[in-house]
C-alpha atoms as one frame of an Amber mdcrd trajectory, in Angstrom:
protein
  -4.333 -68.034 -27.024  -3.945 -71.855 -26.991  -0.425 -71.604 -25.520  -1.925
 -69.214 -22.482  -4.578 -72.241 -21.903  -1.843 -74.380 -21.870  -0.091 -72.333
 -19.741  -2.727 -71.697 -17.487  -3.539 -75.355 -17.502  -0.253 -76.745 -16.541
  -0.474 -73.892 -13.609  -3.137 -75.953 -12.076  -2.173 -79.108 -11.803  -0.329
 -78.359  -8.891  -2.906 -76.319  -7.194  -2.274 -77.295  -3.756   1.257 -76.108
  -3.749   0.031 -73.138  -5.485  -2.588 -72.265  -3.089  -0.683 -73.369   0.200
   1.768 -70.742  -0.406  -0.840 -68.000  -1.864  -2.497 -68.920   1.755   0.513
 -68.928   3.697   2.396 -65.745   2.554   0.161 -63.881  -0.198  -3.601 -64.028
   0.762  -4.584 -61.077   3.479  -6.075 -62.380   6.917  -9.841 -60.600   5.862
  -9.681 -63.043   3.111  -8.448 -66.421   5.053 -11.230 -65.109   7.853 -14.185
 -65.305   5.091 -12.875 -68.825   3.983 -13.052 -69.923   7.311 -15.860 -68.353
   8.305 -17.803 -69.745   5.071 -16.630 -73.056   5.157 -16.180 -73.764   9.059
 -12.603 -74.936   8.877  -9.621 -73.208   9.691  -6.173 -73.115   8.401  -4.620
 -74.114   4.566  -4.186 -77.942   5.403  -4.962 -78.228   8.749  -6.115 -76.189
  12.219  -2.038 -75.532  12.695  -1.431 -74.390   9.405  -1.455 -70.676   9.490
  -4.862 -69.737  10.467  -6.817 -66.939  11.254  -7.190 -67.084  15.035 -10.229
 -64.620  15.180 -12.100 -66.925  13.303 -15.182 -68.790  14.840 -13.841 -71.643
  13.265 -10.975 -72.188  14.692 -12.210 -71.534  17.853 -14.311 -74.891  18.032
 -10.874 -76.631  16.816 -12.784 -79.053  14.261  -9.026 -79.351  12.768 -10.539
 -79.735   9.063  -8.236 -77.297   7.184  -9.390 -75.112   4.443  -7.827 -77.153
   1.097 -10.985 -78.195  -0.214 -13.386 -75.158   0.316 -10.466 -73.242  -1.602
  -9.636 -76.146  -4.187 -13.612 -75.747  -5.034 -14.056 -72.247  -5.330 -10.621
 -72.127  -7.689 -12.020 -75.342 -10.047 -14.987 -73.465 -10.201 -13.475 -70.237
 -11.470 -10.982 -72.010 -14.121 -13.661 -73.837 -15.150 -15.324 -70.644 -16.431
 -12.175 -69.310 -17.637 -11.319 -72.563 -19.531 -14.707 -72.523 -21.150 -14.260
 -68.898 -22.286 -11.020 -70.471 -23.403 -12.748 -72.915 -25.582 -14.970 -70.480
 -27.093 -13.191 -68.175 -27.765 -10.380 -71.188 -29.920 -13.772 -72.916 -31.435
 -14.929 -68.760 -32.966 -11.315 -68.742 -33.868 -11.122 -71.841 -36.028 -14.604
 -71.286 -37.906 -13.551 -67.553 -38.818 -10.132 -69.353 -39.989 -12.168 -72.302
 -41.784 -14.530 -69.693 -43.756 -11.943 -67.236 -44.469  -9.797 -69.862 -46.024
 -12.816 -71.377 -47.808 -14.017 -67.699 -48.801 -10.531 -67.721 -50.814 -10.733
 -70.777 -52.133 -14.104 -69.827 -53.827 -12.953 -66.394 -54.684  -9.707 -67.777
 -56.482 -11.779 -70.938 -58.242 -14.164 -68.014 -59.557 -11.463 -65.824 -60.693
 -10.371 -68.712 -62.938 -13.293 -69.605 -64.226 -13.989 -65.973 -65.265 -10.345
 -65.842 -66.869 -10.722 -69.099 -68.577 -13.997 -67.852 -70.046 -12.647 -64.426
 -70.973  -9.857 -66.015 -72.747 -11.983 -68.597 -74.722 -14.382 -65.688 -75.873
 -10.842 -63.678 -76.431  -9.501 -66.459 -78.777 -12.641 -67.094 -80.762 -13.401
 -63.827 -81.722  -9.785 -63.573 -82.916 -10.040 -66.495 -84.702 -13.080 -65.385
 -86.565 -11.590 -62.151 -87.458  -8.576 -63.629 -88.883 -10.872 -65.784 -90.964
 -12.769 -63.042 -92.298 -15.842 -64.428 -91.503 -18.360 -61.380 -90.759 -19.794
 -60.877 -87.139 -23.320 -61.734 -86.945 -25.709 -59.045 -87.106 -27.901 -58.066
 -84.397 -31.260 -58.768 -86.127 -30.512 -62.042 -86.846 -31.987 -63.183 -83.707
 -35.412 -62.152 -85.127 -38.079 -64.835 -85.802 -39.450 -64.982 -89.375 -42.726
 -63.857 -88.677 -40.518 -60.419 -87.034 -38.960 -60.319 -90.168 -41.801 -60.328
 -92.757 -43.560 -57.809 -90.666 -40.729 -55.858 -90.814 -40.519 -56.448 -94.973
 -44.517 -55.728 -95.719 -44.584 -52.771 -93.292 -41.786 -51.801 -91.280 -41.876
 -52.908 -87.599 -45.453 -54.907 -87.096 -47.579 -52.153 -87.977 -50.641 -52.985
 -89.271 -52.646 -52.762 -92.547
């Protein structure tokens, strides 16, 4: 994309060659007749410079040539396509910035979660080869929990 704004760029600075041909050898007479007709002038460059002789332009013979009313209708038209350009490369590079930050988060997690699976891993073989005894699950009870639980089973009352 950024080489065919380049591309499309480098096109334009040389827009009057670009155009004088285009007007000279491409560009039907309906269109050259609306230009002149639009813009009261008549020919590319000048009033000699193939014009459209059933235009009411070039009947008064002003002489003012058509370059300008066709250099401003093109810079307005690029200028739309060269800010669609710009979009479009600016929705590019944030989708590139927060995929490569998604990954970096992603793989920074994955690590930590390894790091603390292996930790747990190593401890609890550690303990085992010590022969120390896993804690029971009660032990978390208070002491009141547990002489409730020694006078009448679970908190029930007198």
């Amino acid at each position: 994309m950024m080489c065919m704004t380049i591309w499309l760029w480098t096109r334009t600075l040389n827009i009057n060659d670009i155009f004088g041909d285009m007007w000279r050898h491409t560009w039907s007479d309906d269109l050259k007749l609306s230009f002149e007709d639009e813009n009261t002038c008549c020919g590319y460059s000048n009033s000699k410079d193939s014009p459209v002789l059933a235009s009411a332009s070039c009947k008064i013979k002003n002489g003012y040539g058509c370059y300008l009313p066709v250099l401003f209708y093109t810079q307005i038209r690029l200028r739309g396509v060269y800010a669609g350009f710009v979009v479009f490369m600016l929705v590019a590079l944030a989708a590139t910035v927060t995929a490569t930050l998604q990954l970096v988060f992603t793989l920074d997690h994955e690590r930590v979660l390894r790091s603390q699976t292996h930790y747990l891993f190593n401890r609890m073989s550690r303990r085992d080869s010590a022969g120390v005894a896993p804690p029971r699950p009660d032990s978390a009870m208070s002491t009141f929990q547990e002489q409730q639980v020694a006078n009448n089973g679970w908190g029930e009352d007198d």
